[in-house]
mmCIF file of C-alpha atoms in Angstrom:
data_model
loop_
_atom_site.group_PDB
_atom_site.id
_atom_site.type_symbol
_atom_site.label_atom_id
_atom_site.label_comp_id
_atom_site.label_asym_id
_atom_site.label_seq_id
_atom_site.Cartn_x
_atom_site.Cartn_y
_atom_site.Cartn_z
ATOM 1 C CA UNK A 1 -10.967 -16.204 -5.228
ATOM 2 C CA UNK A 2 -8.503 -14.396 -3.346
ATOM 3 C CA UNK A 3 -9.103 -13.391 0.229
ATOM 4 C CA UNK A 4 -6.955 -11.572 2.187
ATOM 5 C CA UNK A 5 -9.042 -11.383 6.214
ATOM 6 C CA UNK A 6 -7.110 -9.046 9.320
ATOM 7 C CA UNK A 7 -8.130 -9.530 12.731
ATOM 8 C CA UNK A 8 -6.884 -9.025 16.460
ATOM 9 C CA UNK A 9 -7.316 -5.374 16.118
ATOM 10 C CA UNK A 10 -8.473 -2.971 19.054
ATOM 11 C CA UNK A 11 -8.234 -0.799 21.872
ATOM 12 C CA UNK A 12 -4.630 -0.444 24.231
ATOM 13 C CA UNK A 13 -2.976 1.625 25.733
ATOM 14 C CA UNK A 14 0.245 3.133 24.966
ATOM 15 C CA UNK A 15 3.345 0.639 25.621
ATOM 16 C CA UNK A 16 1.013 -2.320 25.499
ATOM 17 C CA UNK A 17 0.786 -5.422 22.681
ATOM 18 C CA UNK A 18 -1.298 -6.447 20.428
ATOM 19 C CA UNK A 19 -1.280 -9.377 17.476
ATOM 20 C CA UNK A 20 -2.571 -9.445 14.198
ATOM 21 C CA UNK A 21 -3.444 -12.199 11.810
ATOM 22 C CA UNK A 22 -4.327 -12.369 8.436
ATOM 23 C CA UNK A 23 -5.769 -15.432 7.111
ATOM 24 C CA UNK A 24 -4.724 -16.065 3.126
ATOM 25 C CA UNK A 25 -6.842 -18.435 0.879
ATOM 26 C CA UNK A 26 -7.451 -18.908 -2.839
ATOM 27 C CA UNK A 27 -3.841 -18.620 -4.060
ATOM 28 C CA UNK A 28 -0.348 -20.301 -3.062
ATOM 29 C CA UNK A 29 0.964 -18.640 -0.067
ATOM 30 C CA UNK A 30 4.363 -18.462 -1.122
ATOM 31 C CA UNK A 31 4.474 -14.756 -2.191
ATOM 32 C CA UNK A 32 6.023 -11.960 -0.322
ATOM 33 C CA UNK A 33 3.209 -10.838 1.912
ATOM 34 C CA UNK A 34 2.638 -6.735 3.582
ATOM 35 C CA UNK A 35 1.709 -5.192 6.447
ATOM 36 C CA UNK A 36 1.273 -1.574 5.316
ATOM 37 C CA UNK A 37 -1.118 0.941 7.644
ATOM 38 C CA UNK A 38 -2.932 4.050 7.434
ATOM 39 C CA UNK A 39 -3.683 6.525 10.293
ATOM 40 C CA UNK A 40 -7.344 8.404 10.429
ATOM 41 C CA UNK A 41 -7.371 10.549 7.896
ATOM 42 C CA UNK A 42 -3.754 10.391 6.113
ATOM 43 C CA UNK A 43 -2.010 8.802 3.746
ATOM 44 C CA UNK A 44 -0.949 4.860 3.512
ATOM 45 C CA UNK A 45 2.665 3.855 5.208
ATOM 46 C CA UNK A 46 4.365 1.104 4.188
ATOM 47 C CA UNK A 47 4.901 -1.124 7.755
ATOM 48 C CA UNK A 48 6.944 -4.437 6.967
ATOM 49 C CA UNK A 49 7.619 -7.371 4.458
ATOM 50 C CA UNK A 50 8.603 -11.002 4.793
ATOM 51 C CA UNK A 51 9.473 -13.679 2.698
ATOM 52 C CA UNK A 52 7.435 -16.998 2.128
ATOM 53 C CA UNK A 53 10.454 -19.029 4.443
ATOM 54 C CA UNK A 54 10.680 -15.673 6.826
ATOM 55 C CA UNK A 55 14.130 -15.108 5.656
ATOM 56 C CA UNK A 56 13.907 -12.082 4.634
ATOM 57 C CA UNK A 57 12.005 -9.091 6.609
ATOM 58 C CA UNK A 58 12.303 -5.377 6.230
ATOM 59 C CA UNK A 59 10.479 -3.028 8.622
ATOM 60 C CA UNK A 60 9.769 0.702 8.254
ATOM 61 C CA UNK A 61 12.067 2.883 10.216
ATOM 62 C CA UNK A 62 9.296 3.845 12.509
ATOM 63 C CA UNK A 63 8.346 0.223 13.684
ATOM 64 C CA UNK A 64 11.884 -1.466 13.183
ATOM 65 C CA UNK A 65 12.247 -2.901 16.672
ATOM 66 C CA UNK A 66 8.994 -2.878 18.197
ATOM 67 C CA UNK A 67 6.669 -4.702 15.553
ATOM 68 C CA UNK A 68 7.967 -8.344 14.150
ATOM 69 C CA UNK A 69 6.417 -9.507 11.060
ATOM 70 C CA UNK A 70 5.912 -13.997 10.769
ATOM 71 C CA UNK A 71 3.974 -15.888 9.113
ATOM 72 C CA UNK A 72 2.844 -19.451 9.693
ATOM 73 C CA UNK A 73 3.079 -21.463 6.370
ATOM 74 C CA UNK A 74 0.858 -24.350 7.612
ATOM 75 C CA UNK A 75 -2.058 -22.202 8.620
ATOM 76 C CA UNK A 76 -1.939 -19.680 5.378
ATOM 77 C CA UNK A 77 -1.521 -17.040 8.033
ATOM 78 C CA UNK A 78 0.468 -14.037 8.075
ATOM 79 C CA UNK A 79 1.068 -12.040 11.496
ATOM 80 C CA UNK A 80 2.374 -8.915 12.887
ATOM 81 C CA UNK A 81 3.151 -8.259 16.675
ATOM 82 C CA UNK A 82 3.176 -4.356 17.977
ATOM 83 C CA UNK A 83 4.841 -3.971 20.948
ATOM 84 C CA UNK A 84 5.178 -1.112 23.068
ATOM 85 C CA UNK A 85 2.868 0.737 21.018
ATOM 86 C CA UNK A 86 2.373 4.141 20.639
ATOM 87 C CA UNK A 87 -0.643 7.101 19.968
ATOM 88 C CA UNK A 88 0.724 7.633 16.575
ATOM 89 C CA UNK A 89 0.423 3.371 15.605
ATOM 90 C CA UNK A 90 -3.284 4.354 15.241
ATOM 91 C CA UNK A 91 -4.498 3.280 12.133
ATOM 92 C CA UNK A 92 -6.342 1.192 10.290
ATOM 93 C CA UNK A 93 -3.935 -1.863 9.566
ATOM 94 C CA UNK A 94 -3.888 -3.521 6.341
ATOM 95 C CA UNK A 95 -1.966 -6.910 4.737
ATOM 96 C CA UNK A 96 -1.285 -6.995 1.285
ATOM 97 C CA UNK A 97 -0.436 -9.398 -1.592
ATOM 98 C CA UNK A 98 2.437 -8.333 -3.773
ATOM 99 C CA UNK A 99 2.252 -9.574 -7.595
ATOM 100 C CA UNK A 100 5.614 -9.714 -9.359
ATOM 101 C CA UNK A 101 4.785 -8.937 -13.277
ATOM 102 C CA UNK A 102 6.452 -8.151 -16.303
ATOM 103 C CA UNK A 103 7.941 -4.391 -15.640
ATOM 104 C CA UNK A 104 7.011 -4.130 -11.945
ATOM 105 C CA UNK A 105 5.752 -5.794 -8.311
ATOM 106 C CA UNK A 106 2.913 -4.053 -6.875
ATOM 107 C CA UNK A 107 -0.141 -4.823 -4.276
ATOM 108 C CA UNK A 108 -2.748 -6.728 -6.469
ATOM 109 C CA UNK A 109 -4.739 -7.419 -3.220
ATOM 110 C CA UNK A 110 -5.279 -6.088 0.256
ATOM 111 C CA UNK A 111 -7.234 -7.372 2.795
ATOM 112 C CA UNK A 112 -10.466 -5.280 4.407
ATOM 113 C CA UNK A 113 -8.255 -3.921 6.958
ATOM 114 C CA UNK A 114 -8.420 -3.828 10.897
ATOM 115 C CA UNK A 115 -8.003 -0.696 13.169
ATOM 116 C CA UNK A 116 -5.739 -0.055 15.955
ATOM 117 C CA UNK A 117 -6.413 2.235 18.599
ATOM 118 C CA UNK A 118 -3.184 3.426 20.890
ATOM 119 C CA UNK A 119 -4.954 5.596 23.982
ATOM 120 C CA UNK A 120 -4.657 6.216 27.132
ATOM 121 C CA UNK B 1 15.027 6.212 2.178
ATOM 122 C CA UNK B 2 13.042 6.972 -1.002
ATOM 123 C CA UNK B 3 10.638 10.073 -0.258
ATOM 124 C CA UNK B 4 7.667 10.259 -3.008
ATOM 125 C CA UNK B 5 5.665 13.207 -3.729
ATOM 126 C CA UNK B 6 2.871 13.843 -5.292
ATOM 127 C CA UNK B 7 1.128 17.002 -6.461
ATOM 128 C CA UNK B 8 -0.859 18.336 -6.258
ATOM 129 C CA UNK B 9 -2.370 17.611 -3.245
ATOM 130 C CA UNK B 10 -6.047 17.678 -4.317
ATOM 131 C CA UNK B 11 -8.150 19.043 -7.146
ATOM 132 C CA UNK B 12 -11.448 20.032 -8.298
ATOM 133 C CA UNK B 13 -12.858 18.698 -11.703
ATOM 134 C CA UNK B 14 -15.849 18.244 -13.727
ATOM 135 C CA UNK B 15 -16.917 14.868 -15.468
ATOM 136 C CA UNK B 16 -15.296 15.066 -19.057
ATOM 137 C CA UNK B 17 -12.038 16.507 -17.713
ATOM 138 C CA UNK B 18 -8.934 15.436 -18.428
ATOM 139 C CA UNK B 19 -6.689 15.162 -15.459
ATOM 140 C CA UNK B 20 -3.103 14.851 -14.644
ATOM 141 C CA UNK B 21 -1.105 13.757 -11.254
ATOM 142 C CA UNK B 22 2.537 13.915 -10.837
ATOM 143 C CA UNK B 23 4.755 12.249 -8.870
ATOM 144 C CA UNK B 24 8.724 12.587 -8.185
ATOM 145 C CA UNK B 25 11.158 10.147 -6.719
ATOM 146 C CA UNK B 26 13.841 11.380 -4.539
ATOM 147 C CA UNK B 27 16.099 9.106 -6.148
ATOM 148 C CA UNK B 28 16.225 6.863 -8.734
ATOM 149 C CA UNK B 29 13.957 4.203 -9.175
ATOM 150 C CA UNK B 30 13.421 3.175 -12.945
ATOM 151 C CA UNK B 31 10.212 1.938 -13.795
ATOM 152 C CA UNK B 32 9.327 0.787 -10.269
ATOM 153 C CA UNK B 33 6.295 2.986 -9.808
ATOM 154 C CA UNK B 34 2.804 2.328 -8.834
ATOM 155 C CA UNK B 35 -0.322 4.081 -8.817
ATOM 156 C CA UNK B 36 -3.236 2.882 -6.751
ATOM 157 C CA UNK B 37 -6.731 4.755 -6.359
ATOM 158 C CA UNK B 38 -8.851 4.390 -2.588
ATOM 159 C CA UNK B 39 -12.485 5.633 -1.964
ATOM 160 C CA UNK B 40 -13.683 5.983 1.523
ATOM 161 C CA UNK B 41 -13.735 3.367 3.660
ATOM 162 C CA UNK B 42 -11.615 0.923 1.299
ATOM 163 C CA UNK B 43 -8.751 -0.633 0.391
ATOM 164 C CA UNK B 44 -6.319 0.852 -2.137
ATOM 165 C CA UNK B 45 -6.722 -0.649 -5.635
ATOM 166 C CA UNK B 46 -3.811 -0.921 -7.989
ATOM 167 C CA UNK B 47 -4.326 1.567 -11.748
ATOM 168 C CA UNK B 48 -0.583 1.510 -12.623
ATOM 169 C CA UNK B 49 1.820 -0.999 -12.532
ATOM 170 C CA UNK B 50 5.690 -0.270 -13.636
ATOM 171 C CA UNK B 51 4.664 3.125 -14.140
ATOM 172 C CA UNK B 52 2.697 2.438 -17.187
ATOM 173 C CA UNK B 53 1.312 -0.871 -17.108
ATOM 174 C CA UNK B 54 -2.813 -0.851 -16.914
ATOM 175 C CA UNK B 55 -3.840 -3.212 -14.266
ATOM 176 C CA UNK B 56 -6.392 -6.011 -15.778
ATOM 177 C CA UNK B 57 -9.948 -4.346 -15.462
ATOM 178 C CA UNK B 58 -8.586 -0.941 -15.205
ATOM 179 C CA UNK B 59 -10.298 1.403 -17.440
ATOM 180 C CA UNK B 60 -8.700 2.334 -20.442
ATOM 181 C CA UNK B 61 -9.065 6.072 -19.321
ATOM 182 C CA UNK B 62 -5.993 5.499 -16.880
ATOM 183 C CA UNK B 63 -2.448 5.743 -18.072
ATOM 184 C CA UNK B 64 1.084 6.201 -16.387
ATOM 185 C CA UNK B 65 3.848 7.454 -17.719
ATOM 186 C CA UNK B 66 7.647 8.607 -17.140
ATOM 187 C CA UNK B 67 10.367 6.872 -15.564
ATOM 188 C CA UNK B 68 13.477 7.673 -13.466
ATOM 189 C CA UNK B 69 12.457 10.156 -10.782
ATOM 190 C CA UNK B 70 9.423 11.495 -12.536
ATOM 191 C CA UNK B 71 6.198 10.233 -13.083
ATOM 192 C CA UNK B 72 2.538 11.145 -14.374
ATOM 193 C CA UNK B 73 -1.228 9.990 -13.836
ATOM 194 C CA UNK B 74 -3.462 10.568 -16.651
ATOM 195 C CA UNK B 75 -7.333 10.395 -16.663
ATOM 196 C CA UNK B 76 -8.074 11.361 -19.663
ATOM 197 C CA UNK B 77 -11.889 12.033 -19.028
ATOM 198 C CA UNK B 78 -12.955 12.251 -15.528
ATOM 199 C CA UNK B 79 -15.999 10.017 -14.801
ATOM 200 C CA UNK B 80 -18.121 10.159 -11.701
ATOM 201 C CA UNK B 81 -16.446 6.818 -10.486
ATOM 202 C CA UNK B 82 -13.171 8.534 -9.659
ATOM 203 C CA UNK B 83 -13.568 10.805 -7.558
ATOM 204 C CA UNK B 84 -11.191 9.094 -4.761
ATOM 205 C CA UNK B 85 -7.666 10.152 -3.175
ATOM 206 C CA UNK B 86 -4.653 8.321 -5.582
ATOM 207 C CA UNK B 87 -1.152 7.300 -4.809
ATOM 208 C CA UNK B 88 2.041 6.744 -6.102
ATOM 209 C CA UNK B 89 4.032 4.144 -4.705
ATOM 210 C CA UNK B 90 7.654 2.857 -5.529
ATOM 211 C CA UNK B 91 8.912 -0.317 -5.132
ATOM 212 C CA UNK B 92 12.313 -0.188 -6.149
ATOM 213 C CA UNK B 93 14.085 -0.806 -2.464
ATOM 214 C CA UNK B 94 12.927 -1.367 0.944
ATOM 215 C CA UNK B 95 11.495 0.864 2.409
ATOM 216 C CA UNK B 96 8.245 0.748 -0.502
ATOM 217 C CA UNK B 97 7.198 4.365 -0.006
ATOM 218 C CA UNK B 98 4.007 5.827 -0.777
ATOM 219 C CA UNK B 99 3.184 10.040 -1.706
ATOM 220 C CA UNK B 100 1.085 12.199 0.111
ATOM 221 C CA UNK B 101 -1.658 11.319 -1.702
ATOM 222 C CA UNK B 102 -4.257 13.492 -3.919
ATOM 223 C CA UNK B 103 -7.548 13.861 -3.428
ATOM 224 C CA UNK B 104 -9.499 14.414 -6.458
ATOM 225 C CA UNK B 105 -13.122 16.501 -5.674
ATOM 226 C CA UNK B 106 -16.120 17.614 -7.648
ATOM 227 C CA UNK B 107 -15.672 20.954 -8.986
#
Protein backbone atom coordinates (compact mmCIF):
# COMPACT_ATOMS: atom_id res chain seq x y z
CA UNK A 1 0.00 0.00 0.00
CA UNK A 2 0.97 3.45 -0.15
CA UNK A 3 3.18 4.99 2.48
CA UNK A 4 4.14 8.28 2.62
CA UNK A 5 6.88 8.47 6.23
CA UNK A 6 8.44 12.37 7.31
CA UNK A 7 11.27 12.55 9.52
CA UNK A 8 14.23 14.95 10.61
CA UNK A 9 11.82 17.12 12.38
CA UNK A 10 12.62 19.07 15.74
CA UNK A 11 13.72 21.70 17.89
CA UNK A 12 16.11 25.01 16.47
CA UNK A 13 16.47 28.01 16.86
CA UNK A 14 15.63 30.83 14.72
CA UNK A 15 18.14 31.25 11.60
CA UNK A 16 19.26 27.67 12.00
CA UNK A 17 18.68 24.40 9.43
CA UNK A 18 17.05 21.61 9.46
CA UNK A 19 16.31 18.56 6.72
CA UNK A 20 13.46 16.59 6.08
CA UNK A 21 12.92 13.31 4.36
CA UNK A 22 10.13 11.49 3.31
CA UNK A 23 10.50 7.99 2.41
CA UNK A 24 7.85 6.85 -0.59
CA UNK A 25 6.96 3.10 -1.13
CA UNK A 26 4.11 1.12 -2.69
CA UNK A 27 3.66 3.17 -5.88
CA UNK A 28 6.07 4.53 -8.77
CA UNK A 29 7.80 7.53 -7.57
CA UNK A 30 7.50 9.43 -10.57
CA UNK A 31 4.58 11.73 -9.54
CA UNK A 32 4.82 15.30 -8.57
CA UNK A 33 5.45 15.08 -4.87
CA UNK A 34 4.39 18.16 -1.82
CA UNK A 35 5.65 19.63 0.96
CA UNK A 36 2.63 21.51 2.33
CA UNK A 37 2.64 22.56 6.38
CA UNK A 38 0.38 23.53 9.01
CA UNK A 39 1.15 25.76 12.06
CA UNK A 40 -0.49 24.83 15.72
CA UNK A 41 -3.74 25.46 15.45
CA UNK A 42 -4.40 27.01 11.79
CA UNK A 43 -5.08 26.19 8.62
CA UNK A 44 -2.86 24.01 5.97
CA UNK A 45 -0.24 26.15 3.62
CA UNK A 46 0.81 24.95 0.63
CA UNK A 47 5.03 24.93 0.97
CA UNK A 48 6.65 23.62 -2.41
CA UNK A 49 6.40 21.14 -5.43
CA UNK A 50 8.89 19.32 -7.61
CA UNK A 51 8.87 17.28 -10.47
CA UNK A 52 9.88 13.49 -10.67
CA UNK A 53 13.46 14.74 -12.72
CA UNK A 54 13.55 18.04 -10.25
CA UNK A 55 12.94 20.21 -13.18
CA UNK A 56 10.38 21.84 -12.17
CA UNK A 57 9.93 23.41 -8.46
CA UNK A 58 7.60 26.08 -7.23
CA UNK A 59 7.86 27.39 -3.65
CA UNK A 60 5.34 29.43 -1.65
CA UNK A 61 6.14 33.07 -1.47
CA UNK A 62 6.92 32.78 2.16
CA UNK A 63 9.71 30.05 1.85
CA UNK A 64 10.93 30.91 -1.81
CA UNK A 65 14.62 31.32 -1.02
CA UNK A 66 15.21 29.81 2.18
CA UNK A 67 13.66 26.18 1.85
CA UNK A 68 14.82 23.96 -1.42
CA UNK A 69 12.69 21.13 -2.26
CA UNK A 70 14.87 17.56 -4.00
CA UNK A 71 14.23 14.46 -4.17
CA UNK A 72 16.48 11.45 -4.61
CA UNK A 73 14.97 9.06 -7.29
CA UNK A 74 17.17 6.06 -6.28
CA UNK A 75 16.22 6.08 -2.64
CA UNK A 76 12.22 6.83 -3.20
CA UNK A 77 12.96 9.84 -1.06
CA UNK A 78 11.69 13.21 -1.22
CA UNK A 79 13.44 16.14 0.87
CA UNK A 80 13.05 19.62 1.94
CA UNK A 81 15.89 21.86 3.48
CA UNK A 82 14.75 25.05 5.82
CA UNK A 83 17.25 27.37 6.17
CA UNK A 84 17.42 30.30 8.21
CA UNK A 85 14.29 29.46 9.77
CA UNK A 86 11.98 31.40 11.46
CA UNK A 87 9.20 31.36 14.72
CA UNK A 88 6.43 31.44 12.27
CA UNK A 89 7.98 27.93 10.15
CA UNK A 90 6.43 26.17 13.20
CA UNK A 91 4.30 23.60 12.14
CA UNK A 92 3.63 20.36 11.71
CA UNK A 93 5.22 19.48 8.20
CA UNK A 94 3.56 17.25 5.87
CA UNK A 95 4.54 15.54 2.14
CA UNK A 96 1.93 14.74 -0.09
CA UNK A 97 1.12 12.61 -3.18
CA UNK A 98 -0.68 14.42 -5.94
CA UNK A 99 -3.10 12.14 -8.21
CA UNK A 100 -3.80 13.55 -11.66
CA UNK A 101 -7.55 12.25 -12.60
CA UNK A 102 -10.11 12.82 -14.98
CA UNK A 103 -11.40 16.61 -14.12
CA UNK A 104 -8.75 17.47 -11.51
CA UNK A 105 -5.13 16.74 -9.53
CA UNK A 106 -5.49 16.67 -5.92
CA UNK A 107 -3.55 15.09 -2.69
CA UNK A 108 -4.75 11.38 -2.63
CA UNK A 109 -2.12 10.75 0.15
CA UNK A 110 -0.17 12.52 2.83
CA UNK A 111 2.22 11.25 4.97
CA UNK A 112 1.73 11.24 9.12
CA UNK A 113 3.45 14.44 9.29
CA UNK A 114 6.54 15.74 11.36
CA UNK A 115 6.69 18.97 13.53
CA UNK A 116 9.01 21.78 13.46
CA UNK A 117 9.73 23.86 16.26
CA UNK A 118 11.52 27.50 15.46
CA UNK A 119 12.46 28.96 19.26
CA UNK A 120 14.71 30.65 20.84
CA UNK B 1 -1.64 34.53 -6.14
CA UNK B 2 -5.01 32.74 -5.85
CA UNK B 3 -6.60 33.66 -2.31
CA UNK B 4 -9.49 30.99 -1.32
CA UNK B 5 -12.11 31.56 1.14
CA UNK B 6 -14.26 29.72 2.77
CA UNK B 7 -17.30 30.45 4.91
CA UNK B 8 -18.27 30.20 7.10
CA UNK B 9 -15.72 29.77 9.38
CA UNK B 10 -17.32 27.14 11.67
CA UNK B 11 -20.77 25.82 12.48
CA UNK B 12 -22.88 24.06 14.85
CA UNK B 13 -25.15 21.08 13.67
CA UNK B 14 -27.09 18.20 14.74
CA UNK B 15 -26.81 14.57 13.22
CA UNK B 16 -29.50 14.51 10.34
CA UNK B 17 -28.61 18.02 9.17
CA UNK B 18 -27.99 18.98 6.00
CA UNK B 19 -25.01 21.20 5.63
CA UNK B 20 -23.50 23.51 3.18
CA UNK B 21 -19.77 25.14 2.84
CA UNK B 22 -18.83 27.68 0.36
CA UNK B 23 -15.89 28.57 -1.09
CA UNK B 24 -14.77 31.53 -3.61
CA UNK B 25 -11.75 31.85 -5.81
CA UNK B 26 -10.18 35.13 -6.23
CA UNK B 27 -9.77 34.41 -9.72
CA UNK B 28 -10.57 32.04 -12.06
CA UNK B 29 -9.87 28.60 -11.73
CA UNK B 30 -12.43 26.27 -13.61
CA UNK B 31 -13.03 23.10 -12.15
CA UNK B 32 -9.71 22.93 -10.28
CA UNK B 33 -11.15 22.73 -6.79
CA UNK B 34 -10.67 20.41 -3.98
CA UNK B 35 -12.23 19.68 -0.84
CA UNK B 36 -10.45 17.71 1.84
CA UNK B 37 -11.86 16.97 5.49
CA UNK B 38 -9.02 16.66 8.76
CA UNK B 39 -9.90 15.46 12.36
CA UNK B 40 -7.52 16.14 15.11
CA UNK B 41 -4.34 14.99 15.03
CA UNK B 42 -4.47 13.81 11.21
CA UNK B 43 -3.78 14.21 7.92
CA UNK B 44 -6.19 15.92 5.51
CA UNK B 45 -8.24 13.43 3.46
CA UNK B 46 -9.43 14.27 0.00
CA UNK B 47 -13.95 14.41 -0.34
CA UNK B 48 -13.91 16.42 -3.62
CA UNK B 49 -11.97 16.20 -6.50
CA UNK B 50 -12.53 18.77 -9.63
CA UNK B 51 -15.04 20.33 -7.61
CA UNK B 52 -17.48 17.59 -7.90
CA UNK B 53 -15.83 14.42 -8.28
CA UNK B 54 -16.47 11.92 -5.06
CA UNK B 55 -13.21 10.51 -4.04
CA UNK B 56 -13.34 6.44 -4.08
CA UNK B 57 -14.70 5.48 -0.51
CA UNK B 58 -16.14 8.81 0.09
CA UNK B 59 -19.58 8.62 1.33
CA UNK B 60 -22.22 9.26 -0.93
CA UNK B 61 -23.48 12.03 1.54
CA UNK B 62 -20.61 14.38 0.15
CA UNK B 63 -21.03 16.37 -2.99
CA UNK B 64 -19.25 19.48 -4.64
CA UNK B 65 -20.50 21.64 -6.82
CA UNK B 66 -19.96 25.03 -8.90
CA UNK B 67 -17.19 26.06 -10.95
CA UNK B 68 -15.36 29.28 -11.93
CA UNK B 69 -14.78 31.29 -8.76
CA UNK B 70 -17.53 29.73 -6.73
CA UNK B 71 -17.88 26.64 -5.12
CA UNK B 72 -20.13 24.54 -2.58
CA UNK B 73 -19.76 21.55 0.02
CA UNK B 74 -22.78 19.60 0.59
CA UNK B 75 -23.43 17.05 3.43
CA UNK B 76 -26.53 16.24 2.96
CA UNK B 77 -27.13 14.53 6.44
CA UNK B 78 -24.63 15.20 9.04
CA UNK B 79 -23.38 11.97 10.71
CA UNK B 80 -21.36 11.79 13.88
CA UNK B 81 -18.19 10.92 11.73
CA UNK B 82 -17.86 14.45 10.42
CA UNK B 83 -17.52 16.51 12.74
CA UNK B 84 -13.85 17.75 11.55
CA UNK B 85 -12.49 21.24 10.12
CA UNK B 86 -12.83 21.03 5.87
CA UNK B 87 -10.97 22.77 3.16
CA UNK B 88 -11.09 23.95 -0.13
CA UNK B 89 -8.12 23.85 -2.10
CA UNK B 90 -7.38 24.94 -5.80
CA UNK B 91 -5.04 23.64 -7.96
CA UNK B 92 -5.28 25.52 -10.96
CA UNK B 93 -1.63 27.45 -10.78
CA UNK B 94 1.21 27.49 -8.50
CA UNK B 95 0.87 28.65 -5.72
CA UNK B 96 -2.03 25.54 -4.73
CA UNK B 97 -3.86 27.59 -2.11
CA UNK B 98 -5.91 26.35 0.57
CA UNK B 99 -9.18 28.47 2.60
CA UNK B 100 -9.32 29.28 6.02
CA UNK B 101 -10.81 26.33 6.82
CA UNK B 102 -14.32 25.47 8.66
CA UNK B 103 -14.75 23.83 11.55
CA UNK B 104 -17.88 21.96 11.79
CA UNK B 105 -19.11 21.42 15.83
CA UNK B 106 -21.90 19.65 17.62
CA UNK B 107 -24.76 21.82 18.11
Amino acid sequence: QVQLVESGGGVVQPGRSLSLSCEASGFRFSTYMHWVRQSPGKGLEWVAVTSYDGSDKYYADSVKGRFTISRDKSKDKLHLQLNSLRVEDTGIYYCARVSIATGGRFFDYWGQGILVTVSA
Amino acid sequence: DIQMTQSPSSLSASIGDRVTITCRASQYISSYLNWYQQKAGRPPKVLIYGASRLQSGVPSGFSGSGSGTDFTLTISSLQAEDFAVYYCQQTYSYPWTFGQGTKVEVK
